[in-house]
Amino acid sequence: MSALVLHKGAVPVSRTELANYHAPPSTDSWFPVKHADVLAKVGDTLVASGYRIVREQLGVGRDGHRFFGVLDLDSTLVPGVTLAVGVRNSTDKSFPLGFAAGNRVFVCDNLAFRAELLVKRKHSRYGEMRFANAIAGAVSQLRSFQDVETQRIRRMQQSNLSEAQASHLVLKALDQGIVSAPVIPRIWKEILNPSFDYGPELSLWTVLQAFTTVLGERAKRSPNEYAGQTIRINALLSPPEIPVATAA
């Protein structure tokens, strides 16, 4: 459910390796934070709130000055969909401290950073403390977010469609410029013959997975475009009774 894309020179690292990267000295207006400390702060806040990290992907770029990570949590929204968080940090003034959470977290070393809940804080004198407080506030919302997102996903899974209705949604995505004509046959093939088991009936959930499966390869080529497409597809397909979660 989470994705860490490293294709702009960043490389994967372990937690042990991450600890070897240190922050440069502070200035009068800039107070960088060690990557491992940022990851630890996020992890400690999650654990203190009752979450457990079951999988993590970490990476660094620009000679270790940029850190990117995604963490999958032991919090199942519905079968096959888990809650995840993303985190990033820089020690070269390229971007602020960042935390993201949702059922589809996307972090890329080209600086794309997408999810349903987002927190960003500058490396100021009290930036680390404010970041920690903001994370705590965001994490406190995860339970309610989890409830809303679970309802939305279940609603999509239970919203059965006819082939005609599914076709209408695909054409509507084309008409709205969300997807281009060349990928329509592949999306339709994925709807009729899913690569994975999304339930016995054709549903909104099946259609959503068909879109993201076919468009997923674009995540590496054009991460920002992919993130924007995903958001617009979710808005198009989300049942009206369950609103799409928005950034905090």
Backbone as numpy.savetxt, mean C-alpha at the origin, in Angstrom:
# Nx Ny Nz CAx CAy CAz Cx Cy Cz
-0.39 -8.78 -0.19 -1.20 -7.57 -0.19 -0.36 -6.31 -0.19
0.94 -6.42 0.18 1.82 -5.27 0.15 2.84 -5.47 -0.96
3.41 -4.37 -1.42 4.38 -4.47 -2.49 5.51 -3.48 -2.28
6.74 -3.97 -2.29 7.92 -3.13 -2.24 8.64 -3.30 -3.57
8.70 -2.24 -4.35 9.30 -2.30 -5.68 10.64 -1.55 -5.65
11.71 -2.27 -5.94 13.05 -1.70 -5.96 13.61 -1.83 -7.37
13.52 -0.76 -8.12 14.00 -0.83 -9.50 14.75 0.43 -9.92
15.02 1.31 -8.98 15.74 2.54 -9.27 17.09 2.56 -8.52
17.68 1.38 -8.37 18.98 1.32 -7.74 18.98 0.84 -6.30
17.81 0.78 -5.66 17.74 0.31 -4.28 17.93 -1.20 -4.24
18.36 -1.70 -3.09 18.62 -3.13 -2.93 17.94 -3.63 -1.65
17.51 -4.90 -1.63 16.89 -5.44 -0.42 17.92 -5.62 0.69
17.46 -5.44 1.93 18.33 -5.63 3.09 17.55 -6.32 4.20
18.27 -6.89 5.14 17.66 -7.48 6.33 17.63 -6.44 7.44
16.97 -6.75 8.54 16.96 -5.82 9.67 18.38 -5.60 10.20
19.14 -6.69 10.25 20.51 -6.59 10.75 21.34 -5.67 9.88
21.20 -5.81 8.56 21.94 -4.96 7.63 21.48 -3.51 7.73
20.17 -3.31 7.94 19.63 -1.96 8.03 20.26 -1.20 9.19
20.57 -1.90 10.28 21.13 -1.26 11.46 22.53 -0.68 11.21
23.16 -1.10 10.13 24.51 -0.60 9.82 24.51 0.78 9.17
23.31 1.26 8.80 23.23 2.58 8.16 22.89 3.64 9.21
23.76 4.62 9.32 23.61 5.63 10.36 23.21 6.98 9.76
22.58 7.80 10.57 22.16 9.14 10.13 23.32 10.12 10.28
23.45 11.06 9.38 24.49 12.09 9.51 24.17 13.04 10.66
25.11 13.88 11.03 24.87 14.84 12.13 23.72 15.80 11.80
23.04 16.24 12.82 21.94 17.19 12.65 22.49 18.58 12.35
21.62 19.42 11.82 21.95 20.84 11.61 20.98 21.66 12.46
20.99 22.95 12.28 20.09 23.80 13.06 18.62 23.56 12.71
18.36 23.11 11.48 16.97 22.96 11.05 16.62 21.57 10.54
17.59 20.68 10.51 17.35 19.34 9.95 17.87 18.29 10.93
17.00 17.35 11.31 17.33 16.36 12.31 17.02 14.95 11.77
17.96 14.38 11.01 17.71 13.06 10.41 17.64 11.97 11.46
16.93 10.90 11.13 16.73 9.78 12.05 17.27 8.51 11.41
17.95 7.70 12.18 18.50 6.45 11.69 17.37 5.54 11.19
17.58 4.88 10.04 16.54 4.04 9.45 16.03 2.97 10.43
16.97 2.31 11.10 16.58 1.23 12.01 15.72 1.76 13.15
15.98 3.00 13.56 15.18 3.59 14.64 13.75 3.87 14.17
13.62 4.30 12.91 12.29 4.54 12.35 11.51 3.23 12.27
12.16 2.18 11.76 11.51 0.88 11.67 11.13 0.37 13.05
12.02 0.54 14.02 11.74 0.08 15.39 10.57 0.84 15.98
10.49 2.14 15.72 9.39 2.95 16.25 8.05 2.48 15.69
8.03 2.20 14.39 6.81 1.69 13.77 6.46 0.33 14.35
7.45 -0.56 14.44 7.20 -1.91 14.96 6.72 -1.89 16.40
7.37 -1.08 17.24 6.98 -1.01 18.65 5.54 -0.50 18.80
5.18 0.49 17.99 3.82 1.03 18.06 2.79 0.00 17.63
3.10 -0.75 16.59 2.19 -1.79 16.11 2.02 -2.89 17.16
3.14 -3.34 17.72 3.09 -4.41 18.73 2.33 -3.94 19.97
2.60 -2.72 20.40 1.92 -2.18 21.58 0.42 -2.06 21.34
0.02 -1.95 20.08 -1.40 -1.83 19.75 -2.06 -3.17 19.48
-1.29 -4.25 19.65 -1.86 -5.58 19.51 -1.69 -6.24 18.16
-0.86 -5.65 17.29 -0.62 -6.24 15.97 0.67 -7.05 15.99
0.77 -7.99 15.06 1.99 -8.80 14.93 2.45 -8.77 13.49
3.73 -8.49 13.29 4.32 -8.46 11.95 4.67 -9.88 11.54
4.12 -10.32 10.41 4.36 -11.70 9.96 5.27 -11.77 8.73
5.45 -10.66 8.05 6.35 -10.64 6.89 6.82 -9.22 6.65
8.08 -9.07 6.26 8.58 -7.73 5.98 9.52 -7.76 4.79
9.49 -6.65 4.04 10.40 -6.45 2.91 11.05 -5.09 3.11
12.38 -5.07 3.15 13.11 -3.84 3.42 14.11 -3.59 2.31
14.36 -2.31 2.04 15.34 -1.97 1.01 15.95 -0.61 1.28
17.16 -0.39 0.75 17.82 0.90 0.87 18.35 1.31 -0.50
18.46 2.61 -0.70 18.97 3.14 -1.96 19.82 4.38 -1.73
20.44 4.87 -2.79 21.28 6.06 -2.73 22.34 5.94 -1.64
23.14 4.86 -1.73 24.21 4.62 -0.76 23.70 4.53 0.67
22.49 4.02 0.81 21.94 3.81 2.14 21.23 5.01 2.73
21.14 6.09 1.97 20.49 7.29 2.51 18.96 7.21 2.44
18.43 6.30 1.65 16.98 6.17 1.54 16.54 4.77 1.95
15.52 4.73 2.77 15.01 3.45 3.29 13.54 3.28 2.92
13.20 2.06 2.51 11.82 1.73 2.13 11.47 0.37 2.76
10.25 0.23 3.24 9.84 -1.06 3.78 8.34 -1.26 3.77
7.93 -2.51 3.69 6.52 -2.87 3.84 6.42 -4.02 4.83
5.39 -3.97 5.66 5.18 -4.97 6.71 3.78 -5.53 6.61
3.66 -6.84 6.49 2.35 -7.49 6.52 2.02 -7.85 7.95
0.79 -7.57 8.37 0.37 -7.81 9.75 -0.50 -9.06 9.85
-0.51 -9.62 11.04 -1.34 -10.79 11.31 -2.77 -10.31 11.61
-3.37 -9.68 10.63 -4.72 -9.13 10.77 -5.47 -9.34 9.47
-6.18 -10.43 9.40 -6.90 -10.78 8.18 -8.18 -9.96 8.07
-8.31 -9.23 6.96 -9.55 -8.48 6.72 -10.64 -9.45 6.30
-10.36 -10.22 5.28 -11.18 -11.33 4.83 -10.19 -12.37 4.34
-10.61 -13.63 4.14 -9.66 -14.65 3.68 -8.87 -14.20 2.46
-7.54 -14.25 2.57 -6.69 -13.88 1.46 -6.28 -12.42 1.42
-6.80 -11.60 2.34 -6.49 -10.17 2.35 -6.06 -9.77 3.76
-4.85 -9.25 3.89 -4.35 -8.86 5.20 -4.09 -7.36 5.26
-4.01 -6.86 6.48 -3.66 -5.47 6.70 -2.14 -5.33 6.58
-1.67 -4.25 5.99 -0.24 -4.05 5.81 0.11 -2.59 6.05
1.39 -2.34 6.36 1.86 -0.98 6.54 3.13 -0.78 5.73
3.39 0.46 5.37 4.61 0.82 4.68 5.33 1.88 5.47
6.64 1.93 5.33 7.43 2.93 6.05 8.59 3.36 5.15
8.97 4.62 5.25 10.14 5.07 4.52 10.81 6.21 5.28
12.09 6.43 4.96 12.86 7.45 5.64 14.04 7.83 4.75
14.53 9.05 4.90 15.72 9.47 4.17 16.68 10.20 5.09
17.95 10.11 4.77 18.96 10.87 5.51 19.74 11.76 4.54
19.08 12.09 3.41 19.69 13.00 2.44 18.74 14.15 2.07
17.74 14.38 2.92 16.77 15.46 2.73 15.85 15.27 1.52
15.77 14.03 1.00 14.98 13.81 -0.22 13.48 13.67 0.05
13.10 13.14 1.20 11.68 13.04 1.53 11.52 12.87 3.04
10.33 13.17 3.58 10.11 13.12 5.03 9.90 11.70 5.55
9.81 11.60 6.85 9.43 10.34 7.48 8.04 9.96 6.98
7.83 8.69 6.66 6.54 8.29 6.11 6.03 6.97 6.67
4.72 6.91 6.88 4.04 5.71 7.35 2.75 5.58 6.57
2.45 4.37 6.12 1.24 4.13 5.34 0.60 2.83 5.81
-0.72 2.74 5.71 -1.42 1.52 6.13 -2.64 1.29 5.26
-2.96 0.02 5.04 -4.13 -0.33 4.24 -4.09 -1.78 3.82
-5.01 -2.18 2.94 -4.99 -3.56 2.47 -4.14 -3.70 1.21
-3.75 -2.58 0.59 -2.86 -2.60 -0.57 -1.84 -1.48 -0.41
-0.76 -1.78 0.25 0.28 -0.79 0.48 1.34 -0.92 -0.61
1.70 0.22 -1.21 2.65 0.23 -2.32 3.77 1.21 -2.02
5.00 0.71 -1.94 6.16 1.55 -1.65 7.20 1.27 -2.73
7.74 2.32 -3.31 8.69 2.16 -4.41 9.89 3.07 -4.21
11.07 2.62 -4.68 12.26 3.44 -4.52 12.32 4.61 -5.50
11.27 4.75 -6.34 11.18 5.97 -7.16 10.34 7.02 -6.43
10.07 6.75 -5.14 9.38 7.64 -4.20 7.86 7.53 -4.24
7.30 6.61 -5.02 5.86 6.38 -4.96 5.53 5.78 -3.60
4.49 6.29 -2.98 4.13 5.87 -1.62 2.62 5.96 -1.51
1.92 4.82 -1.58 0.46 4.83 -1.67 -0.16 3.84 -0.69
-1.26 4.25 -0.07 -2.07 3.38 0.78 -3.31 4.15 1.18
-4.17 3.50 1.97 -5.41 4.16 2.37 -5.18 5.18 3.49
-4.23 4.92 4.39 -3.90 5.85 5.48 -2.45 6.29 5.32
-2.19 7.58 5.36 -0.84 8.09 5.17 -0.46 9.07 6.27
0.80 8.98 6.71 1.36 9.91 7.69 2.73 10.35 7.17
2.97 11.67 7.14 4.27 12.19 6.72 4.69 13.30 7.69
5.95 13.29 8.11 6.46 14.32 9.01 7.88 14.71 8.60
8.17 16.00 8.69 9.50 16.50 8.33 10.53 16.11 9.39
11.80 16.13 8.98 12.89 15.85 9.90 13.25 17.14 10.66
12.33 17.59 11.47 12.53 18.81 12.25 13.02 18.43 13.66
13.23 19.43 14.49 13.74 19.17 15.84 12.85 18.18 16.59
11.54 18.32 16.44 10.62 17.42 17.13 9.93 16.47 16.14
10.54 16.34 14.95 9.94 15.51 13.91 9.76 14.07 14.30
10.79 13.47 14.94 10.70 12.07 15.33 9.57 11.85 16.33
9.46 12.76 17.32 8.40 12.64 18.31 7.03 12.82 17.65
6.92 13.80 16.77 5.64 14.04 16.09 5.28 12.89 15.17
6.30 12.30 14.56 6.07 11.14 13.71 5.54 9.98 14.55
6.16 9.75 15.71 5.72 8.68 16.59 4.28 8.90 17.05
3.96 10.15 17.39 2.60 10.46 17.82 1.60 10.27 16.68
2.01 10.67 15.49 1.13 10.54 14.33 0.90 9.06 13.99
1.96 8.26 14.12 1.83 6.82 13.88 0.84 6.23 14.88
1.00 6.61 16.16 0.10 6.11 17.19 -1.34 6.46 16.87
-1.54 7.71 16.39 -2.89 8.12 16.02 -3.42 7.32 14.84
-2.54 7.08 13.85 -2.97 6.32 12.68 -3.26 4.87 13.06
-2.39 4.29 13.88 -2.60 2.90 14.30 -3.89 2.76 15.09
-4.21 3.79 15.88 -5.46 3.73 16.66 -6.67 3.71 15.74
-6.49 4.19 14.50 -7.58 4.18 13.53 -7.66 2.86 12.76
-6.62 2.06 12.85 -6.57 0.84 12.04 -7.70 -0.12 12.37
-8.08 -0.18 13.64 -9.17 -1.09 14.00 -10.45 -0.68 13.29
-10.76 0.63 13.34 -11.97 1.08 12.67 -11.79 0.97 11.16
-10.57 1.26 10.67 -10.31 1.10 9.25 -10.48 -0.35 8.84
-9.97 -1.24 9.69 -10.06 -2.66 9.38 -11.52 -3.09 9.28
-12.36 -2.58 10.18 -13.78 -2.93 10.15 -14.44 -2.43 8.85
-14.15 -1.16 8.51 -14.75 -0.59 7.31 -14.25 -1.30 6.06
-12.95 -1.54 6.00 -12.38 -2.18 4.82 -12.87 -3.62 4.68
-13.02 -4.32 5.82 -13.54 -5.68 5.78 -14.96 -5.69 5.22
-15.76 -4.74 5.67 -17.13 -4.65 5.16 -17.14 -4.35 3.67
-16.24 -3.45 3.23 -16.19 -3.10 1.81 -15.81 -4.31 0.96
-14.78 -5.04 1.39 -14.31 -6.20 0.63 -15.38 -7.28 0.61
-15.99 -7.53 1.76 -17.04 -8.56 1.81 -18.22 -8.18 0.93
-18.53 -6.89 0.95 -19.62 -6.42 0.10 -19.30 -6.68 -1.37
-18.05 -6.43 -1.76 -17.64 -6.69 -3.13 -17.69 -8.18 -3.45
-17.27 -8.99 -2.50 -17.28 -10.44 -2.71 -18.71 -10.98 -2.83
-19.62 -10.32 -2.14 -21.01 -10.78 -2.14 -21.86 -10.13 -3.22
-21.26 -9.18 -3.95 -22.00 -8.49 -5.02 -21.81 -9.25 -6.33
-22.65 -10.26 -6.52 -22.55 -11.08 -7.72 -22.97 -10.29 -8.96
-22.33 -10.61 -10.07 -22.59 -9.91 -11.32 -22.89 -10.90 -12.44
-23.60 -10.43 -13.41 -23.74 -11.19 -14.65 -22.55 -10.81 -15.53
-22.32 -11.58 -16.57 -21.24 -11.25 -17.49 -21.50 -9.89 -18.15
-22.77 -9.59 -18.40 -23.13 -8.32 -19.02 -22.77 -7.16 -18.08
-23.03 -7.33 -16.78 -22.72 -6.27 -15.81 -21.20 -6.10 -15.69
-20.49 -7.21 -15.67 -19.03 -7.13 -15.58 -18.47 -6.44 -16.82
-19.01 -6.78 -17.98 -18.57 -6.16 -19.22 -18.82 -4.66 -19.20
-19.96 -4.26 -18.64 -20.28 -2.83 -18.54 -19.25 -2.10 -17.70
-18.82 -2.70 -16.60 -17.84 -2.07 -15.73 -16.48 -1.93 -16.43
-16.11 -2.96 -17.17 -14.84 -2.90 -17.90 -14.89 -1.78 -18.95
-16.00 -1.70 -19.66 -16.14 -0.65 -20.67 -16.21 0.73 -20.03
-16.80 0.80 -18.85 -16.87 2.07 -18.14 -15.48 2.53 -17.73
-14.63 1.58 -17.32 -13.24 1.90 -16.97 -12.50 2.43 -18.20
-12.81 1.84 -19.34 -12.21 2.32 -20.60 -12.72 3.72 -20.94
-14.03 3.92 -20.81 -14.64 5.20 -21.14 -14.12 6.32 -20.24
-13.82 5.99 -18.97 -13.32 6.99 -18.03 -11.81 7.18 -18.13
-11.19 6.45 -19.04 -9.75 6.61 -19.24 -8.89 5.95 -18.17
-9.49 5.06 -17.39 -8.72 4.38 -16.35 -7.78 3.35 -16.97
-8.26 2.66 -18.00 -7.45 1.68 -18.71 -7.51 1.98 -20.21
-6.58 1.42 -20.94 -6.54 1.63 -22.39 -7.12 0.41 -23.11
-7.50 0.60 -24.34 -8.15 -0.46 -25.12 -7.31 -1.74 -25.24
-5.99 -1.66 -25.44 -5.21 -2.88 -25.64 -5.27 -3.89 -24.49
-5.51 -3.43 -23.24 -5.53 -4.37 -22.12 -6.91 -4.95 -21.86
-7.95 -4.44 -22.52 -9.31 -4.90 -22.28 -9.46 -6.41 -22.50
-8.97 -6.99 -23.60 -9.11 -8.43 -23.80 -8.48 -9.25 -22.68
-7.34 -8.80 -22.17 -6.67 -9.53 -21.09 -7.46 -9.44 -19.79
-8.01 -8.26 -19.52 -8.82 -8.10 -18.31 -10.05 -8.99 -18.39
-10.69 -9.01 -19.55 -11.90 -9.81 -19.72 -11.57 -11.30 -19.59
-10.45 -11.72 -20.14 -10.03 -13.12 -20.01 -9.79 -13.48 -18.55
-9.18 -12.55 -17.80 -8.92 -12.78 -16.38 -10.22 -12.84 -15.59
-11.22 -12.08 -16.00 -12.52 -12.12 -15.32 -13.19 -13.48 -15.53
-13.15 -13.97 -16.76 -13.81 -15.24 -17.07 -13.03 -16.44 -16.57
-11.71 -16.32 -16.54 -10.85 -17.43 -16.09 -9.80 -16.89 -15.12
-10.20 -16.61 -13.87 -9.30 -16.00 -12.90 -8.06 -16.86 -12.63
-6.94 -16.19 -12.40 -5.70 -16.89 -12.07 -5.74 -17.49 -10.68
-6.61 -16.94 -9.82 -6.73 -17.41 -8.45 -8.20 -17.62 -8.12
-8.46 -18.27 -6.99 -9.84 -18.55 -6.58 -10.40 -17.37 -5.81
-11.35 -16.67 -6.43 -11.99 -15.53 -5.78 -13.43 -15.84 -5.41
-13.77 -17.10 -5.35 -15.13 -17.50 -5.01 -15.82 -18.13 -6.21
-16.89 -18.86 -5.95 -17.57 -19.60 -7.02 -18.35 -18.73 -7.99
-18.69 -17.50 -7.58 -19.52 -16.64 -8.42 -18.73 -15.44 -8.94
-19.10 -14.97 -10.10 -18.54 -13.74 -10.64 -19.04 -12.58 -9.79
-18.14 -11.76 -9.28 -18.51 -10.69 -8.37 -17.68 -9.44 -8.63
-18.01 -8.35 -7.92 -17.21 -7.14 -8.00 -15.77 -7.43 -7.60
-15.60 -8.33 -6.62 -14.26 -8.68 -6.16 -13.47 -9.36 -7.27
-14.12 -10.23 -8.02 -13.47 -10.90 -9.14 -13.00 -9.88 -10.16
-13.86 -8.92 -10.46 -13.53 -7.89 -11.45 -12.36 -7.04 -10.96
-12.37 -6.65 -9.69 -11.27 -5.86 -9.14 -9.95 -6.61 -9.26
-9.96 -7.89 -8.90 -8.73 -8.68 -8.96 -8.26 -8.86 -10.40
-9.19 -8.94 -11.34 -8.82 -9.05 -12.75 -8.07 -7.80 -13.20
-8.59 -6.63 -12.82 -7.92 -5.37 -13.16 -6.52 -5.33 -12.56
-6.41 -5.58 -11.26 -5.11 -5.44 -10.59 -4.13 -6.51 -11.04
-4.61 -7.69 -11.39 -3.71 -8.74 -11.88 -3.09 -8.35 -13.22
-3.92 -7.89 -14.13 -3.44 -7.52 -15.46 -2.58 -6.26 -15.40
-2.99 -5.29 -14.59 -2.25 -4.03 -14.52 -1.05 -4.09 -13.59
-0.96 -5.16 -12.80 0.10 -5.25 -11.80 1.50 -5.16 -12.36
1.70 -5.65 -13.59 3.03 -5.59 -14.19 3.47 -4.16 -14.44
2.51 -3.23 -14.45 2.83 -1.82 -14.65 3.43 -1.20 -13.39
3.28 -1.90 -12.25 3.79 -1.36 -10.99 5.28 -1.08 -11.06
6.02 -1.90 -11.78 7.46 -1.69 -11.88 7.81 -0.65 -12.94
7.06 -0.64 -14.03 7.36 0.28 -15.12 6.94 1.71 -14.80
5.77 1.84 -14.20 5.22 3.18 -13.93 4.43 3.14 -12.62
5.12 3.11 -11.48 4.47 2.96 -10.17 3.41 4.01 -9.88
3.68 5.27 -10.19 2.70 6.32 -9.89 1.42 6.12 -10.70
1.58 5.77 -11.97 0.41 5.54 -12.81 -0.39 4.35 -12.30
0.32 3.30 -11.89 -0.36 2.11 -11.37 -1.14 2.44 -10.10
-0.52 3.20 -9.19 -1.19 3.57 -7.95 -2.45 4.38 -8.23
-2.34 5.33 -9.17 -3.51 6.14 -9.53 -4.61 5.30 -10.14
-4.24 4.36 -11.00 -5.22 3.47 -11.63 -5.94 2.65 -10.57
-5.18 2.12 -9.63 -5.77 1.27 -8.58 -6.80 2.03 -7.77
-6.47 3.26 -7.41 -7.40 4.09 -6.63 -8.68 4.33 -7.42
-8.54 4.66 -8.71 -9.71 4.96 -9.54 -10.55 3.71 -9.79
-9.90 2.57 -9.94 -10.64 1.32 -10.14 -11.44 0.97 -8.89
-10.82 1.14 -7.72 -11.54 0.88 -6.47 -12.75 1.79 -6.34
-12.58 3.05 -6.71 -13.70 3.99 -6.64 -14.81 3.59 -7.60
-14.44 3.10 -8.77 -15.42 2.68 -9.77 -16.20 1.45 -9.32
-15.51 0.53 -8.66 -16.12 -0.75 -8.33 -16.71 -0.84 -6.92
-16.31 0.06 -6.03 -16.79 -0.03 -4.66 -18.29 0.15 -4.58
-18.98 -0.75 -3.86 -20.42 -0.60 -3.67 -20.72 0.71 -2.98
-21.79 1.41 -3.32 -22.10 2.72 -2.74 -22.34 2.69 -1.24
-22.77 1.52 -0.71 -23.06 1.45 0.72 -21.78 1.48 1.56
-20.65 1.07 0.97 -19.41 1.03 1.71 -18.43 1.98 1.05
-18.15 3.15 1.64 -17.30 4.13 0.98 -15.85 3.66 0.89
-15.14 4.15 -0.12 -13.74 3.85 -0.26 -12.98 4.60 0.83
-12.06 3.89 1.55 -11.28 4.55 2.59 -10.39 5.61 1.98
-10.28 6.75 2.63 -9.47 7.84 2.10 -8.27 8.08 2.98
-7.31 8.82 2.45 -6.08 9.10 3.19 -6.38 9.94 4.40
-5.64 9.66 5.48 -5.80 10.42 6.72 -4.70 11.45 6.85
